[in-house]
Tab-separated table of C-alpha atoms in Angstrom:
chain	number	residue	atom	x	y	z
A	1	ASN	CA	0.000	0.000	0.000
A	2	ALA	CA	1.733	3.122	-1.223
A	3	GLY	CA	-0.053	5.489	1.119
A	4	VAL	CA	-1.816	8.676	0.097
A	5	MET	CA	-0.218	10.036	-3.052
A	6	GLN	CA	-0.421	13.660	-4.010
A	7	ASN	CA	0.906	15.199	-7.168
A	8	PRO	CA	2.490	17.346	-8.111
A	9	ARG	CA	4.564	18.034	-4.987
A	10	HIS	CA	5.312	21.539	-6.166
A	11	LEU	CA	3.265	23.586	-8.608
A	12	VAL	CA	4.003	27.057	-9.926
A	13	ARG	CA	1.279	28.957	-11.707
A	14	ARG	CA	0.995	32.480	-13.038
A	15	ARG	CA	-1.898	34.622	-11.922
A	16	GLY	CA	-5.014	33.757	-13.897
A	17	GLN	CA	-3.977	30.193	-14.738
A	18	GLU	CA	-5.647	27.048	-13.464
A	19	ALA	CA	-4.185	24.724	-10.854
A	20	ARG	CA	-5.109	21.039	-10.643
A	21	LEU	CA	-4.062	19.118	-7.575
A	22	ARG	CA	-4.423	15.356	-7.476
A	23	CYS	CA	-4.867	13.004	-4.570
A	24	SER	CA	-4.915	9.220	-4.780
A	25	PRO	CA	-6.245	7.815	-1.500
A	26	MET	CA	-4.961	4.687	0.151
A	27	LYS	CA	-6.394	1.444	-1.144
A	28	GLY	CA	-9.765	0.757	0.400
A	29	HIS	CA	-10.296	4.333	1.567
A	30	SER	CA	-13.469	5.985	0.345
A	31	HIS	CA	-13.236	9.225	2.340
A	32	VAL	CA	-11.075	12.104	1.145
A	33	TYR	CA	-10.429	15.443	2.812
A	34	TRP	CA	-8.686	18.487	1.421
A	35	TYR	CA	-6.945	21.023	3.635
A	36	ARG	CA	-5.073	24.216	3.043
A	37	GLN	CA	-2.148	25.334	5.164
A	38	LEU	CA	-0.349	28.677	5.134
A	39	PRO	CA	3.169	28.898	6.618
A	40	GLU	CA	3.135	28.853	10.429
A	41	GLU	CA	-0.617	28.245	10.444
A	42	GLY	CA	-2.939	25.337	11.101
A	43	LEU	CA	-4.864	23.056	8.822
A	44	LYS	CA	-7.914	24.734	7.311
A	45	PHE	CA	-10.609	22.312	6.237
A	46	MET	CA	-11.800	22.830	2.686
A	47	VAL	CA	-13.892	19.909	1.538
A	48	TYR	CA	-14.865	16.366	2.484
A	49	LEU	CA	-15.769	13.877	-0.229
A	50	GLN	CA	-16.830	10.290	-0.471
A	51	LYS	CA	-16.818	8.438	-3.754
A	52	GLU	CA	-18.696	10.575	-6.307
A	53	ASN	CA	-20.239	12.749	-3.577
A	54	ILE	CA	-19.333	16.033	-1.925
A	55	ILE	CA	-20.343	15.639	1.712
A	56	ASP	CA	-19.197	18.989	3.085
A	57	GLU	CA	-17.670	21.869	1.146
A	58	SER	CA	-18.221	24.508	3.792
A	59	GLY	CA	-14.514	25.355	3.947
A	60	MET	CA	-14.094	25.936	0.264
A	61	PRO	CA	-14.418	29.388	-1.333
A	62	LYS	CA	-17.599	29.650	-3.371
A	63	GLU	CA	-15.827	30.897	-6.463
A	64	ARG	CA	-12.896	29.494	-8.432
A	65	PHE	CA	-12.523	26.363	-6.262
A	66	SER	CA	-14.034	22.970	-6.989
A	67	ALA	CA	-13.367	19.396	-5.964
A	68	GLU	CA	-14.358	15.981	-7.184
A	69	PHE	CA	-13.760	12.372	-6.278
A	70	PRO	CA	-14.880	10.262	-9.233
A	71	LYS	CA	-15.715	6.590	-9.140
A	72	GLU	CA	-12.450	5.853	-10.906
A	73	GLY	CA	-9.264	7.842	-10.497
A	74	PRO	CA	-7.904	10.354	-8.027
A	75	SER	CA	-9.639	13.166	-6.234
A	76	ILE	CA	-9.019	16.518	-7.910
A	77	LEU	CA	-8.914	19.953	-6.312
A	78	ARG	CA	-9.216	22.562	-9.026
A	79	ILE	CA	-8.459	26.241	-8.611
A	80	GLN	CA	-9.379	28.461	-11.519
A	81	GLN	CA	-7.882	31.873	-12.235
A	82	VAL	CA	-5.371	31.584	-9.416
A	83	VAL	CA	-4.337	34.649	-7.423
A	84	ARG	CA	-1.290	35.214	-5.202
A	85	GLY	CA	-3.395	34.566	-2.112
A	86	ASP	CA	-3.942	30.979	-3.268
A	87	SER	CA	-0.268	30.211	-2.610
A	88	ALA	CA	-0.212	27.608	0.150
A	89	ALA	CA	0.359	23.955	0.900
A	90	TYR	CA	-2.657	21.818	0.053
A	91	PHE	CA	-2.910	18.510	1.861
A	92	CYS	CA	-5.310	15.708	1.239
A	93	ALA	CA	-6.076	12.916	3.660
A	94	SER	CA	-7.949	9.669	3.207
A	95	ALA	CA	-9.715	7.350	5.598
A	96	ARG	CA	-12.059	4.436	5.876
A	97	GLN	CA	-15.138	4.832	7.993
A	98	ASP	CA	-14.255	5.525	11.625
A	99	THR	CA	-10.507	5.082	11.319
A	100	GLU	CA	-7.526	7.406	11.379
A	101	ALA	CA	-6.901	9.705	8.455
A	102	PHE	CA	-3.636	9.401	6.559
A	103	PHE	CA	-2.162	12.466	4.929
A	104	GLY	CA	-0.407	12.851	1.642
A	105	GLN	CA	2.828	14.803	1.414
A	106	GLY	CA	1.029	17.854	0.137
A	107	THR	CA	1.202	20.049	-2.934
A	108	ARG	CA	2.937	23.375	-2.510
A	109	LEU	CA	1.295	25.844	-4.822
A	110	THR	CA	3.128	29.047	-5.667
A	111	VAL	CA	1.361	31.711	-7.682
A	112	VAL	CA	3.687	34.187	-9.354
B	1	GLY	CA	-21.636	22.332	14.586
B	2	GLU	CA	-18.527	21.034	16.305
B	3	ASN	CA	-15.848	23.467	17.427
B	4	VAL	CA	-12.432	22.458	18.734
B	5	GLU	CA	-10.227	24.829	20.695
B	6	GLN	CA	-6.579	24.073	21.361
B	7	HIS	CA	-4.218	25.629	23.912
B	8	PRO	CA	-1.568	26.858	24.124
B	9	SER	CA	-0.657	28.028	20.647
B	10	THR	CA	3.048	27.852	21.542
B	11	LEU	CA	4.676	25.797	24.277
B	12	SER	CA	8.338	25.930	25.192
B	13	VAL	CA	9.716	23.324	27.611
B	14	GLN	CA	13.148	22.277	28.796
B	15	GLU	CA	14.432	19.019	27.366
B	16	GLY	CA	13.508	16.219	29.736
B	17	ASP	CA	10.482	18.004	31.157
B	18	SER	CA	6.866	17.150	30.371
B	19	ALA	CA	4.582	18.929	27.911
B	20	VAL	CA	0.798	19.080	28.058
B	21	ILE	CA	-1.467	20.324	25.276
B	22	LYS	CA	-5.195	20.704	25.842
B	23	CYS	CA	-8.213	20.683	23.566
B	24	THR	CA	-11.881	21.263	24.222
B	25	TYR	CA	-14.746	20.312	21.964
B	26	SER	CA	-18.345	21.424	21.813
B	27	ASP	CA	-20.320	18.495	20.389
B	28	SER	CA	-21.008	15.880	23.051
B	29	ALA	CA	-21.666	13.329	20.288
B	30	SER	CA	-18.018	13.395	19.209
B	31	ASN	CA	-16.457	10.013	19.840
B	32	TYR	CA	-13.045	9.942	18.182
B	33	PHE	CA	-10.100	12.152	19.158
B	34	PRO	CA	-6.798	11.849	17.279
B	35	TRP	CA	-3.579	13.788	17.766
B	36	TYR	CA	-1.287	14.542	14.859
B	37	LYS	CA	2.307	15.728	14.780
B	38	GLN	CA	3.588	17.844	11.922
B	39	GLU	CA	7.297	18.452	11.568
B	40	LEU	CA	8.477	21.420	9.566
B	41	GLY	CA	7.811	20.946	5.871
B	42	LYS	CA	6.244	17.531	6.330
B	43	ARG	CA	2.794	16.015	6.395
B	44	PRO	CA	0.774	15.617	9.609
B	45	GLN	CA	1.073	12.114	11.049
B	46	LEU	CA	-1.054	10.413	13.654
B	47	ILE	CA	0.762	9.857	16.944
B	48	ILE	CA	-2.048	8.673	19.187
B	49	ASP	CA	-5.833	8.580	19.254
B	50	ILE	CA	-8.580	7.801	21.730
B	51	ARG	CA	-12.225	6.846	21.477
B	52	SER	CA	-14.943	7.944	23.831
B	53	ASN	CA	-15.276	4.571	25.524
B	54	VAL	CA	-11.899	4.959	27.272
B	55	GLY	CA	-10.500	7.663	29.526
B	56	GLU	CA	-6.793	7.280	28.922
B	57	LYS	CA	-4.404	5.728	26.439
B	58	LYS	CA	-0.639	5.509	26.628
B	59	ASP	CA	2.099	4.732	24.130
B	60	GLN	CA	5.601	4.956	25.575
B	61	ARG	CA	6.244	8.662	26.336
B	62	ILE	CA	2.931	9.822	24.901
B	63	ALA	CA	-0.460	9.651	26.581
B	64	VAL	CA	-3.898	11.071	25.874
B	65	THR	CA	-6.624	11.618	28.450
B	66	LEU	CA	-10.290	12.238	27.756
B	67	ASN	CA	-12.861	13.825	30.050
B	68	LYS	CA	-16.246	13.397	28.364
B	69	THR	CA	-18.135	15.283	31.041
B	70	ALA	CA	-15.992	18.369	30.661
B	71	LYS	CA	-15.548	17.763	26.925
B	72	HIS	CA	-11.825	18.100	26.900
B	73	PHE	CA	-8.879	15.902	26.013
B	74	SER	CA	-5.172	16.376	26.518
B	75	LEU	CA	-1.888	15.185	25.072
B	76	HIS	CA	0.911	14.464	27.525
B	77	ILE	CA	4.518	14.013	26.434
B	78	THR	CA	6.970	12.970	29.134
B	79	GLU	CA	10.787	13.167	29.098
B	80	THR	CA	10.703	15.465	26.094
B	81	GLN	CA	13.456	15.176	23.498
B	82	PRO	CA	14.596	17.528	20.712
B	83	GLU	CA	12.809	15.404	18.109
B	84	ASP	CA	9.511	16.177	19.841
B	85	SER	CA	9.763	19.734	18.492
B	86	ALA	CA	6.902	20.095	15.996
B	87	VAL	CA	3.372	21.411	15.622
B	88	TYR	CA	0.729	19.236	17.248
B	89	PHE	CA	-2.910	19.207	16.149
B	90	CYS	CA	-5.881	17.751	17.952
B	91	ALA	CA	-9.127	16.824	16.238
B	92	ALA	CA	-12.579	15.510	17.085
B	93	SER	CA	-15.164	13.664	15.063
B	94	LYS	CA	-18.446	11.835	15.226
B	95	SER	CA	-19.282	8.570	13.561
B	96	ASN	CA	-19.763	10.183	10.173
B	97	TYR	CA	-16.065	10.826	10.385
B	98	GLN	CA	-15.676	14.468	9.556
B	99	LEU	CA	-12.624	15.626	11.487
B	100	ILE	CA	-12.799	19.045	13.126
B	101	TRP	CA	-9.323	20.392	13.887
B	102	GLY	CA	-7.772	22.502	16.586
B	103	ALA	CA	-5.555	25.396	15.503
B	104	GLY	CA	-2.317	23.668	16.479
B	105	THR	CA	0.364	24.006	19.161
B	106	LYS	CA	3.965	24.731	18.304
B	107	LEU	CA	6.080	22.738	20.763
B	108	ILE	CA	9.654	23.936	21.255
B	109	ILE	CA	12.082	21.784	23.190
B	110	LYS	CA	14.916	23.834	24.689
B	111	PRO	CA	18.274	22.048	25.065
């Protein structure tokens, strides 16, 4: 079991471009969480998904951000028309029902 | 909804001393309480967790206590070592497994 895989590890985008962050959960895990972390700050919940369903997106900005977790393939966090304030580390975590969550290594997004 | 508060935000202790980090939660239905450690530039990793049917759990130098009546849980690290320096996060969840996180505690171990 390779663990939670996130790619890319580092992503540089110019203002106005789109950023796509991928998260492959651990085998057998159907719950995926996305978090955002600024330097020296805590984990900010963005969205919680189960296969093909968004369960809670209360932490995600209403505009420019979207997430999906299709039946096949990784979960995708998509940020359209990126701005400098989107620069952060984005972590995903996966879990089975009622077990610990395992984190990926994160994607560090830099908007220039 | 659930709210988790974590204190202190920064904790500095002498190497060899004990460190205690506290969290309170608001939803009495929460039943799972993990603690994660995040070293600089790395991913958060689970170090210990506790469920609501027990009051205390220990793993070598790390222990977690849970007081359901008061709705608070604490992380205890004894005989602290330099490698314990990190940011520690608590979290709480109910059976639908949405984790609600504390803001984190930066633990500094002074040599």
